[in-house]
Amino acid sequence: MAASGLLQLWKEWGIQILVLMSFALQVFLLVMGGIRRRSSSTPLRISLWFAYLLADSTAIYTLGHLSMASESGEHRLAAFWAPFLLLHLGGPDNITAYALEDNRLWLRHLQTLGVQVLGAAYVLYRYTAGTGTGTLLLRLASVSMFVAGLVKYAERTWALKRGNMSSLGKSDDWVDPFQLLRPGMGDEETLVRAHAQLAMCRCVFSDTTPSGSRNPKTTDPAYYYSPRLRPYYDEDIFKLLEMELSLTYDMLYTKAAVIHTWYGFCIHFVSLVGTATAFLLFQLSATSSTSGYNKVDVAISYFLLGGALALEVISACRAVFSSWTCFFILSKSKDYSWTSDAWLEWLHCSVLSPLRKPFKPASRRLWRGTMGQYNLFHLCTRERTDLGSRMAVKLGLEELWDKIHFSGTFSGNDSLSMQQFKELLLTTIQRESFARCTYTITTLDTRGRFILDRKNAFDSFAKWSVVDIEFHESILMWHFATDLFIWESKAAHDPKLLEATRVLSNYMVFLLVAKPGMLPGRARDTLSLKSISTLKKMCENFLRDEDNSTLRVSANPRTSFWNNCSAFKQLFLHEGPYSSSITQAQREKVAGVLLCNTKVANNQWANQTGPESLAASRDDMSRCAAWLAKQLLDMDTPSTLELIFAVWVELMIYAAEQCPRDSHVRELCKGGEFITIVWLLIHHWMHTHRHKIA
């Protein structure tokens, strides 16, 4: 009985439900579409993906249903909704492509555009024919909405075509290396400067070299050597880079490449005027004494018209008051400063800036500020009695469970903030002269040998740990050795540097485990998992042989855990390196056991074959890691930790440069990765030193 009632409801009101659902999806995409540039939330990505696909499917299905349905005298307004579906297919301005691959399907969208336009035109021709004032006004309103929907759908198709990496940068793009940062710049001015430097970011992604030896607008030689115009590097440089990446996201995943052009403003004008005209004409048609429209259909039509008009006004306001428009105005000055022609200065200072200031648009263009963390020692000493681990083992999904459940994030803690981490990274790059040696770092297979060579440690013990093995194995070896060194080191180290080293080590392993596409070469999931499994077995064997029960890793008894509700809740919690049930003291004891048990074996092994020959053996990588930790502990001084941190920085720079560029681009729609910011920083420095102005 209930099923027949639902079927009857669908027969009578199915079109109305679908049209309202299509509009609701557009509102959801408009509100949530821009959030993903600063969020890596999995539920958000899934909901956006679902809404993105469902929005097009719903509009296309509804339009097809309208073209095939028989004419109904009771629901004559249904044909008027066909142009709205074209408008919905145009989508909101802040999300045109969900993934980078969607831009490559622009020809498919062009074909769909032609088919759906013909379908909407057929529906209007078939069902809006007739005589009378009300019918004529409805026909004019339909035509007006049809034009608005047509230009919006064409705008989306053109934006998809423009949103590809090949169109990002050109070899003749000019970037002024003098105009980077100045002391005391605010966020809004930094955002405008990010627009000025955007060509640098675009060229990096498109693998082209920008021009920048001379500013074509300036002929005064003193301009290039003025102290006021020297490049300025401090922690605020990260804000500039994050804003550049956010603007690049706009060009690839939104309509920014189209709407901020002269024809883009024309499209906004046509769609806005067309929607407003349709609203007025429909109001006149609905109030006509001869209309005889269904009251529910009239209410739905008003709702669609009002909603479409509101969305168009919001879209137009976003375009006019965006930073793209502000940059266009301010770039009319000679050096992108805040002095300009009188009317431009009045337009910015009196109109745009006051309206933009309450919304803090610059702050919304900053990076999400979290780094993924994955710690092998935490994985090896994890709690194994929880419900999730036991279920994963039974189902053969232990590796997937480990990857998801034991990964975490770092956004700052009591000993180290994210800002302090950036400052330490910037200081290390400046101190170790990475910027002056970027040609060596980014074109040769260094992987840390540059730093180790400078510290006279490369030939002695580290060659086999950074060059003679696979890159992913080098990351695992140095990660495990770093943890052992930190827990066993007796020297006095800076707490902030200690935590920064641990964070960077965990971050590189997180990329290896969770996002292998961000590292050089093809994704080597099988090899990396095999290496991780070897290290896990090494820990487990030592712990199994240890008689002291205080060194065994087991869960503290928690009776509440076995409560059904608590057990179910535990399945959805992430037990990352910073939320472990294993105390720091327990981990230090386990580290001591590992070093104690491997010391004799490693000495015998080194005397027999040497680390260079066994480093290539995947089965002996665990002993290589322990041997590397022992060598680092033998030279345990306050500067040893600086060496380790610098090696990790060089490994990250190498990985950022050697990984596919489209991997960096794909991560922009997932909140972005810190490795991409560092990669862009190095290329800015390369451009600066290429022109010898630093």
XYZ file of C-alpha atoms in Angstrom:
694
model
C 0.000 0.000 0.000
C 2.784 2.395 0.901
C 4.653 1.506 -2.289
C 1.631 2.299 -4.454
C 1.214 5.618 -2.664
C 4.827 6.574 -3.349
C 4.445 5.531 -6.964
C 1.368 7.715 -7.358
C 3.184 10.634 -5.692
C 6.071 10.219 -8.109
C 3.755 10.142 -11.126
C 2.067 13.389 -10.096
C 4.960 15.359 -8.615
C 8.108 13.641 -9.906
C 9.159 16.560 -12.134
C 8.667 19.050 -9.326
C 10.743 16.941 -6.930
C 13.558 16.572 -9.457
C 13.664 20.291 -10.278
C 13.804 21.266 -6.610
C 16.435 18.612 -5.986
C 18.536 20.003 -8.839
C 18.354 23.486 -7.321
C 19.213 22.171 -3.842
C 22.334 20.496 -5.240
C 23.415 23.807 -6.798
C 23.061 25.556 -3.456
C 25.047 22.826 -1.715
C 27.860 23.049 -4.272
C 27.934 26.840 -4.002
C 28.205 26.750 -0.208
C 30.577 23.801 0.171
C 32.513 23.862 -3.099
C 35.160 26.324 -1.962
C 35.814 24.743 1.430
C 37.870 21.859 0.061
C 40.748 24.174 -0.842
C 41.490 24.335 2.896
C 40.174 20.988 4.070
C 41.272 17.384 3.651
C 38.143 15.976 5.287
C 37.147 12.663 3.726
C 33.394 13.077 4.459
C 33.482 16.502 2.781
C 35.212 15.117 -0.314
C 32.747 12.227 -0.574
C 29.716 14.485 -0.176
C 31.058 16.944 -2.761
C 31.849 14.133 -5.186
C 28.360 12.719 -4.762
C 26.698 16.137 -5.192
C 28.922 17.015 -8.177
C 27.947 13.859 -10.082
C 24.319 13.879 -8.967
C 23.807 17.530 -9.982
C 24.559 16.876 -13.652
C 22.728 13.538 -13.685
C 19.616 15.006 -12.106
C 19.457 17.965 -14.499
C 20.034 15.803 -17.578
C 17.505 13.176 -16.488
C 14.865 15.799 -15.676
C 15.370 17.578 -18.987
C 15.064 14.297 -20.850
C 11.950 13.408 -18.893
C 10.383 16.754 -19.808
C 11.085 16.236 -23.504
C 9.475 12.770 -23.455
C 6.504 13.481 -21.187
C 3.050 14.017 -22.603
C 1.479 17.467 -22.294
C -0.521 18.013 -19.129
C -3.019 20.815 -18.820
C -2.687 20.809 -15.043
C 1.101 21.244 -15.030
C 1.660 23.579 -17.962
C 4.455 25.380 -16.124
C 6.670 22.294 -16.153
C 8.040 23.274 -19.582
C 9.097 26.638 -18.170
C 11.551 24.829 -15.877
C 13.642 23.423 -18.754
C 15.867 26.549 -19.046
C 16.543 26.378 -15.303
C 18.059 22.950 -15.822
C 20.475 24.455 -18.368
C 21.360 27.075 -15.761
C 21.961 24.300 -13.234
C 24.154 22.415 -15.699
C 26.283 25.557 -15.857
C 27.052 24.994 -12.163
C 28.304 27.464 -9.556
C 31.435 29.511 -10.189
C 33.445 28.015 -7.330
C 33.513 24.413 -8.594
C 33.629 23.426 -12.258
C 35.848 20.344 -11.927
C 35.889 17.962 -9.003
C 39.178 16.371 -10.101
C 41.866 17.364 -12.580
C 40.666 14.698 -15.020
C 37.290 16.444 -15.358
C 38.965 19.290 -17.256
C 40.131 16.845 -19.902
C 36.505 15.902 -20.596
C 35.559 19.362 -21.839
C 34.722 17.962 -25.305
C 32.236 15.597 -23.698
C 30.658 18.555 -21.902
C 30.566 20.423 -25.229
C 28.664 17.554 -26.789
C 26.321 17.433 -23.798
C 25.825 21.184 -24.155
C 24.618 20.776 -27.720
C 22.276 17.903 -26.892
C 20.759 19.530 -23.804
C 20.295 22.893 -25.517
C 18.397 21.180 -28.319
C 16.338 19.277 -25.754
C 15.439 22.438 -23.832
C 14.587 24.249 -27.065
C 12.316 21.362 -28.087
C 10.510 21.414 -24.743
C 9.888 25.161 -25.007
C 8.733 24.928 -28.603
C 6.372 22.042 -27.868
C 4.768 23.126 -24.613
C 4.791 26.932 -24.611
C 2.943 27.399 -27.871
C -0.430 29.085 -27.714
C -2.133 32.452 -27.753
C -3.059 34.933 -25.110
C -1.168 37.520 -23.101
C -0.215 35.150 -20.304
C 1.189 32.538 -22.699
C 3.127 35.153 -24.665
C 4.710 36.553 -21.495
C 5.580 33.039 -20.323
C 7.198 32.329 -23.687
C 9.297 35.501 -23.445
C 10.293 34.613 -19.889
C 11.293 31.133 -21.078
C 13.419 32.564 -23.884
C 15.090 34.960 -21.458
C 15.946 32.107 -19.069
C 17.033 29.962 -22.007
C 19.620 32.565 -23.053
C 20.865 32.877 -19.464
C 21.163 29.089 -19.107
C 22.880 28.759 -22.470
C 25.632 31.272 -21.702
C 26.199 29.798 -18.205
C 26.550 26.266 -19.567
C 28.874 27.513 -22.325
C 30.891 29.366 -19.673
C 31.399 26.148 -17.708
C 32.494 24.239 -20.809
C 34.995 26.972 -21.679
C 36.291 27.005 -18.092
C 36.873 23.238 -18.268
C 38.877 23.714 -21.450
C 40.973 26.462 -19.844
C 41.535 24.485 -16.645
C 44.435 22.312 -17.740
C 48.108 22.420 -16.859
C 49.266 23.190 -20.386
C 47.410 26.510 -20.314
C 48.818 27.567 -16.949
C 52.225 28.936 -17.901
C 54.136 30.155 -20.917
C 57.838 30.584 -21.410
C 57.332 34.310 -22.029
C 55.443 34.869 -18.767
C 57.133 37.712 -16.926
C 57.758 37.563 -13.174
C 59.450 40.451 -11.408
C 61.943 38.854 -8.978
C 62.315 42.193 -7.202
C 58.675 42.231 -6.154
C 58.446 39.381 -3.651
C 57.734 40.657 -0.141
C 58.413 43.724 1.914
C 58.570 44.015 5.706
C 55.286 44.825 7.382
C 52.966 43.748 4.572
C 49.444 42.813 5.657
C 47.508 39.820 4.433
C 45.508 41.822 1.894
C 48.608 43.359 0.351
C 50.321 39.970 0.381
C 47.378 38.553 -1.569
C 47.751 41.225 -4.221
C 51.468 40.442 -4.362
C 50.573 36.761 -4.794
C 48.631 37.745 -7.908
C 51.714 39.565 -9.174
C 53.869 36.459 -8.602
C 51.247 33.983 -9.839
C 52.977 33.553 -13.183
C 55.896 32.009 -11.279
C 53.607 29.394 -9.761
C 51.950 28.691 -13.092
C 55.298 28.197 -14.820
C 56.422 25.789 -12.093
C 53.354 23.632 -12.618
C 53.624 23.736 -16.411
C 57.403 23.075 -16.316
C 58.365 26.280 -18.099
C 60.853 28.984 -17.168
C 59.459 32.475 -16.590
C 61.141 35.629 -17.781
C 62.133 38.164 -15.174
C 65.398 39.873 -15.965
C 63.831 43.291 -16.505
C 60.490 44.896 -15.833
C 59.223 46.041 -19.234
C 57.326 48.887 -17.543
C 60.434 50.330 -15.897
C 63.515 51.716 -17.659
C 65.300 53.345 -14.729
C 68.389 51.190 -13.838
C 68.188 52.366 -10.221
C 64.893 50.502 -9.946
C 66.667 47.143 -10.025
C 69.213 47.932 -7.333
C 67.155 49.933 -4.888
C 67.383 48.513 -1.329
C 63.655 49.119 -1.041
C 63.087 46.496 -3.735
C 65.360 43.716 -2.476
C 63.576 40.349 -2.152
C 62.436 39.805 1.403
C 62.328 36.327 2.891
C 60.911 35.592 6.331
C 58.160 33.342 7.611
C 55.590 35.498 5.760
C 56.918 34.030 2.515
C 54.813 30.970 3.305
C 51.669 33.128 3.258
C 52.592 34.348 -0.207
C 53.179 30.806 -1.464
C 49.953 29.484 0.075
C 47.994 32.279 -1.587
C 49.629 31.550 -4.940
C 48.570 27.918 -4.672
C 45.035 28.985 -3.767
C 44.906 31.186 -6.865
C 46.203 28.277 -8.958
C 43.383 26.179 -7.519
C 40.965 28.837 -8.786
C 42.332 28.552 -12.298
C 42.127 24.753 -12.410
C 38.989 23.883 -10.460
C 36.756 26.963 -10.741
C 35.634 29.403 -13.443
C 38.244 32.000 -12.465
C 40.100 31.652 -15.774
C 36.907 32.719 -17.590
C 34.870 34.966 -15.316
C 37.735 37.409 -14.692
C 37.943 38.363 -18.359
C 35.976 40.844 -20.428
C 33.790 38.117 -21.924
C 33.367 36.612 -18.467
C 31.867 39.869 -17.205
C 29.652 39.934 -20.288
C 28.379 36.447 -19.441
C 27.618 37.566 -15.879
C 25.737 40.566 -17.214
C 23.710 38.517 -19.701
C 22.791 35.808 -17.172
C 21.912 38.330 -14.468
C 19.789 40.508 -16.765
C 18.189 37.437 -18.341
C 17.210 35.985 -14.967
C 15.840 39.308 -13.697
C 13.870 39.821 -16.916
C 12.430 36.310 -16.700
C 11.359 36.982 -13.109
C 9.460 40.143 -14.093
C 7.858 38.577 -17.163
C 6.766 35.511 -15.228
C 5.235 37.692 -12.530
C 3.189 39.477 -15.175
C 2.236 36.156 -16.745
C 1.223 34.552 -13.428
C -0.984 37.506 -12.483
C -2.764 37.401 -15.810
C -6.447 36.531 -15.480
C -6.141 33.892 -18.208
C -3.125 32.053 -16.784
C -4.872 29.247 -14.891
C -1.611 27.797 -13.608
C -1.393 25.245 -10.829
C -0.708 27.101 -7.560
C 1.997 24.660 -6.485
C 3.724 25.004 -9.868
C 3.553 28.785 -9.562
C 5.141 28.624 -6.103
C 7.901 26.332 -7.409
C 8.505 28.678 -10.357
C 8.827 31.675 -8.046
C 11.190 29.683 -5.855
C 13.360 28.724 -8.833
C 13.374 32.263 -10.206
C 14.140 33.837 -6.858
C 16.830 31.270 -6.130
C 18.412 31.651 -9.568
C 18.409 35.437 -9.228
C 19.967 35.211 -5.767
C 22.675 32.838 -7.021
C 23.444 35.138 -9.945
C 23.710 38.179 -7.667
C 26.035 36.274 -5.321
C 28.129 35.123 -8.260
C 28.364 38.635 -9.702
C 29.317 40.126 -6.319
C 32.002 37.499 -5.813
C 33.455 38.304 -9.215
C 33.400 42.083 -8.755
C 34.758 42.108 -5.201
C 37.273 39.294 -5.671
C 41.011 39.751 -5.286
C 41.327 39.187 -9.031
C 39.451 42.436 -9.629
C 41.459 44.239 -6.944
C 44.699 43.123 -8.558
C 43.511 44.280 -11.957
C 42.897 47.731 -10.494
C 46.093 47.930 -8.480
C 48.297 46.554 -11.254
C 47.733 49.783 -13.137
C 50.373 51.358 -10.919
C 54.014 51.108 -11.939
C 55.258 48.718 -9.272
C 52.088 47.102 -7.845
C 52.226 49.495 -4.899
C 49.217 51.083 -3.254
C 49.559 54.331 -5.234
C 47.556 54.541 -8.425
C 45.516 56.918 -10.509
C 43.050 58.968 -8.491
C 39.896 57.247 -9.665
C 41.409 53.772 -9.315
C 42.625 54.600 -5.835
C 39.168 55.893 -4.923
C 37.531 52.766 -6.357
C 39.733 50.483 -4.313
C 39.979 52.441 -1.066
C 36.400 53.671 -0.896
C 34.450 50.817 -2.462
C 36.228 47.480 -2.792
C 38.450 47.451 0.280
C 35.736 48.407 2.856
C 33.374 45.784 1.433
C 36.032 43.064 1.392
C 37.559 43.760 4.796
C 34.812 42.277 7.057
C 34.978 38.942 5.225
C 38.813 38.596 5.530
C 39.205 37.016 2.085
C 42.999 36.816 2.338
C 42.877 34.561 5.399
C 40.643 32.095 3.551
C 43.344 31.649 0.930
C 45.882 30.301 3.398
C 46.845 26.640 3.643
C 44.864 24.400 6.014
C 47.921 24.203 8.306
C 48.018 20.468 9.039
C 50.597 17.855 8.079
C 49.895 14.141 7.888
C 51.831 12.002 10.360
C 52.672 8.302 10.264
C 55.207 6.814 12.640
C 56.635 3.337 12.104
C 57.710 2.937 15.692
C 54.196 3.768 16.802
C 52.856 1.221 14.321
C 55.249 -1.472 15.514
C 54.403 -0.879 19.179
C 50.702 -0.332 18.676
C 47.905 -1.805 20.717
C 46.872 -5.113 19.155
C 43.928 -6.087 21.337
C 41.442 -3.485 20.142
C 38.386 -4.566 18.214
C 39.381 -2.857 14.961
C 42.802 -4.513 14.753
C 41.364 -7.960 15.442
C 38.629 -7.475 12.829
C 41.154 -6.220 10.248
C 43.336 -9.303 10.777
C 40.338 -11.622 10.405
C 39.233 -9.894 7.187
C 42.737 -9.650 5.725
C 42.639 -5.832 5.798
C 45.374 -5.238 8.344
C 47.479 -3.062 6.013
C 44.521 -0.844 5.115
C 43.508 -0.587 8.781
C 47.040 0.384 9.777
C 47.176 3.040 7.069
C 43.887 4.665 8.076
C 43.686 4.104 11.829
C 47.296 4.833 12.794
C 47.829 7.934 10.673
C 47.414 11.323 12.305
C 47.946 15.030 11.728
C 50.171 17.748 13.144
C 48.964 21.323 13.404
C 51.066 22.371 16.376
C 51.434 21.323 19.979
C 52.786 22.655 23.272
C 56.426 22.248 22.239
C 56.187 23.363 18.605
C 53.687 25.471 16.675
C 53.239 25.300 12.934
C 54.644 28.811 12.599
C 57.776 27.788 14.512
C 58.129 24.730 12.307
C 58.065 26.930 9.209
C 60.653 29.251 10.736
C 62.989 26.324 11.482
C 62.578 25.027 7.951
C 63.277 28.439 6.436
C 66.317 28.914 8.686
C 67.719 25.541 7.639
C 67.263 26.279 3.946
C 69.025 29.627 4.350
C 71.810 28.284 6.578
C 72.599 25.285 4.393
C 72.511 27.405 1.219
C 69.924 25.180 -0.436
C 68.748 28.105 -2.519
C 72.164 28.713 -4.063
C 72.554 25.021 -4.850
C 69.078 24.299 -6.197
C 70.425 23.291 -9.589
C 72.350 20.452 -7.926
C 69.482 19.462 -5.634
C 66.728 19.468 -8.207
C 68.536 17.961 -11.197
C 70.782 15.288 -9.642
C 69.953 12.277 -7.514
C 71.180 13.788 -4.241
C 68.628 12.522 -1.706
C 70.597 14.032 1.166
C 74.141 13.585 -0.093
C 74.596 17.361 -0.469
C 74.225 17.920 3.285
C 76.129 14.795 4.259
C 78.968 15.799 1.947
C 79.137 19.231 3.548
C 79.287 17.640 7.000
C 81.998 15.168 5.887
C 79.683 12.267 6.716
C 78.792 10.986 3.268
C 81.722 8.674 2.526
C 82.066 7.459 6.092
C 78.691 5.875 6.738
C 75.770 7.456 4.901
C 76.346 6.756 1.190
C 74.516 3.472 1.428
C 71.588 5.111 3.229
C 70.722 7.778 0.646
C 72.056 6.704 -2.749
C 72.609 2.959 -3.009
C 69.016 1.979 -2.197
C 65.524 2.824 -3.395
C 64.230 6.245 -2.380
C 61.309 4.838 -0.387
C 63.698 2.581 1.522
C 65.943 5.531 2.239
C 62.955 7.329 3.799
C 62.083 4.312 5.939
C 65.670 3.793 7.057
C 66.214 7.409 8.060
C 62.802 7.552 9.710
C 63.509 4.570 11.929
C 67.048 5.769 12.675
C 65.743 9.258 13.515
C 63.323 7.884 16.089
C 65.995 5.719 17.697
C 68.402 8.664 17.808
C 65.834 10.988 19.390
C 64.912 8.499 22.091
C 68.492 7.467 22.917
C 70.403 10.716 22.402
C 72.156 12.054 25.511
C 73.163 15.413 24.046
C 71.291 18.603 24.854
C 69.086 19.442 21.877
C 66.742 22.312 21.183
C 63.237 20.979 22.018
C 61.732 22.774 19.042
C 64.280 21.324 16.630
C 63.780 17.903 18.194
C 60.038 18.038 17.630
C 60.424 19.536 14.139
C 62.711 16.671 13.127
C 60.209 14.137 14.392
C 57.328 15.908 12.577
C 59.165 16.086 9.254
C 60.230 12.444 9.513
C 56.664 11.357 10.235
C 55.368 13.512 7.388
C 57.621 11.911 4.770
C 56.545 8.446 5.881
C 52.909 9.577 5.757
C 53.395 10.564 2.112
C 55.043 7.211 1.434
C 52.227 5.211 3.033
C 49.098 7.298 2.360
C 50.040 9.325 -0.743
C 52.793 7.487 -2.648
C 51.958 9.494 -5.774
C 53.569 12.540 -4.118
C 56.972 10.827 -4.142
C 59.330 10.215 -7.112
C 58.640 7.427 -9.562
C 55.640 5.201 -9.790
C 53.692 4.341 -6.661
C 55.497 1.458 -4.967
C 52.884 0.376 -2.477
C 53.998 -3.258 -2.458
C 57.684 -2.505 -1.916
C 57.099 0.080 0.798
C 54.648 -2.184 2.625
C 57.148 -5.026 2.457
C 59.839 -2.832 3.978
C 57.462 -1.676 6.705
C 56.516 -5.293 7.387
C 60.208 -6.151 7.812
C 60.669 -3.428 10.400
C 57.506 -4.512 12.201
C 58.743 -8.092 12.393
C 62.093 -6.913 13.762
C 60.365 -5.083 16.608
C 57.995 -7.942 17.293
C 60.792 -10.511 17.423
C 62.766 -8.487 19.955
C 59.686 -7.844 22.045
C 58.738 -11.506 21.951
C 62.169 -12.534 23.237
C 62.240 -9.926 25.961
C 61.505 -11.428 29.382
C 60.873 -8.157 31.174
C 57.125 -7.688 31.093
C 57.412 -3.932 31.483
C 58.889 -3.768 28.014
C 56.086 -5.672 26.377
C 53.606 -3.573 24.436
C 50.083 -4.390 25.453
C 46.968 -2.444 26.098
C 46.217 -1.170 29.517
C 43.089 -2.917 30.748
C 40.105 -0.675 30.206
C 36.875 -2.316 31.116
C 34.850 0.444 29.522
C 36.418 -0.313 26.170
C 34.610 -3.595 25.949
C 31.333 -1.836 26.274
C 29.641 -2.237 22.899
C 29.176 1.491 22.411
C 32.807 2.264 23.265
C 34.088 -0.519 21.020
C 32.042 0.777 18.086
C 33.225 4.332 18.705
C 36.835 3.165 18.781
C 36.539 1.949 15.184
C 36.223 5.542 13.944
C 39.027 7.088 15.999
C 42.473 7.765 14.580
C 45.269 6.656 16.842
C 48.038 8.700 15.281
C 51.540 9.257 16.661
C 50.282 12.065 18.924
C 47.322 10.178 20.378
C 48.971 6.919 21.280
C 48.028 4.707 24.188
C 51.733 3.854 24.479
C 53.549 6.241 26.798
C 56.810 7.944 25.877
C 58.635 6.022 28.603
C 57.499 2.710 27.143
C 58.737 3.681 23.689
C 62.116 4.729 25.027
C 62.462 1.358 26.747
C 61.551 -0.443 23.539
C 64.119 1.646 21.648
C 66.745 0.658 24.195
C 65.869 -3.017 23.767
C 66.174 -2.774 19.974
C 69.555 -1.083 20.099
C 70.838 -3.468 22.762
C 69.776 -6.559 20.829
C 71.107 -5.336 17.499
C 74.443 -3.995 18.705
C 76.303 -7.310 18.724
C 74.607 -8.564 15.575
C 75.344 -5.359 13.702
C 79.016 -5.415 14.716
C 79.409 -8.972 13.428
C 77.500 -8.148 10.268
C 79.563 -5.027 9.531
C 82.838 -6.919 10.091
C 81.810 -9.675 7.726
C 80.225 -7.877 4.787
C 79.910 -4.168 5.524
C 76.820 -1.987 5.228
C 77.408 -1.122 1.567
C 76.789 -4.641 0.325
C 73.875 -5.478 2.591
C 72.099 -2.157 2.079
C 70.889 -3.418 -1.269
C 69.294 -6.436 0.377
C 65.684 -5.710 1.253
C 65.704 -8.348 3.982
C 68.528 -6.603 5.865
C 67.119 -3.061 5.710
C 65.988 -3.286 9.337
C 69.557 -3.911 10.447
C 70.749 -1.088 8.177
C 68.354 1.262 9.958
C 69.618 0.151 13.369
C 73.214 0.461 12.197
C 72.554 4.010 10.919
C 71.022 4.932 14.285
C 74.086 3.562 16.060
C 76.403 5.647 13.854
C 74.375 8.787 14.544
C 74.469 8.089 18.282
C 78.257 7.613 18.162
C 78.604 11.165 16.848
C 75.937 12.442 19.264
C 76.463 16.225 19.529
C 74.054 19.169 19.477
C 74.859 19.607 15.763
C 73.925 16.000 14.930
C 70.241 16.776 15.166
C 70.734 19.750 12.834
C 72.353 17.345 10.382
C 69.425 14.930 10.580
C 66.856 17.710 10.126
C 68.784 19.114 7.142
C 68.880 15.647 5.549
C 65.109 15.416 5.884
C 64.710 18.869 4.331
C 66.850 17.833 1.369
C 64.932 14.573 0.991
C 61.683 16.548 0.897
C 63.039 19.023 -1.671
C 64.224 16.181 -3.866
C 60.892 14.362 -3.574
C 58.937 17.545 -4.360
C 60.945 18.239 -7.505
C 61.071 14.686 -8.843
C 57.447 13.676 -8.315
C 54.972 14.248 -11.196
C 53.697 17.808 -11.337
C 50.101 16.738 -11.738
C 50.398 15.027 -8.346
C 50.936 18.455 -6.777
C 47.963 19.798 -8.726
C 45.653 16.985 -7.649
C 46.380 17.661 -3.996
C 45.221 21.278 -4.322
C 41.595 20.125 -4.315
C 42.218 18.116 -1.131
C 43.574 20.947 0.989
C 47.093 20.937 -0.462
C 50.276 19.382 0.869
C 53.145 21.103 2.650
C 55.654 19.512 0.269
C 54.085 21.533 -2.566
C 54.619 24.773 -0.639
C 58.291 23.929 -0.075
C 58.654 23.015 -3.746
C 57.272 26.406 -4.775
C 59.541 28.146 -2.251
C 62.643 26.571 -3.802
C 61.591 27.609 -7.303
C 61.013 31.188 -6.175
C 64.528 31.161 -4.784
C 65.890 29.676 -8.001
C 64.272 32.495 -9.941
C 65.722 35.051 -7.538
C 69.282 33.720 -7.668
C 69.103 33.162 -11.399
C 68.975 36.930 -11.795
C 71.596 37.529 -9.081
C 69.584 39.890 -6.934
C 69.648 38.087 -3.572
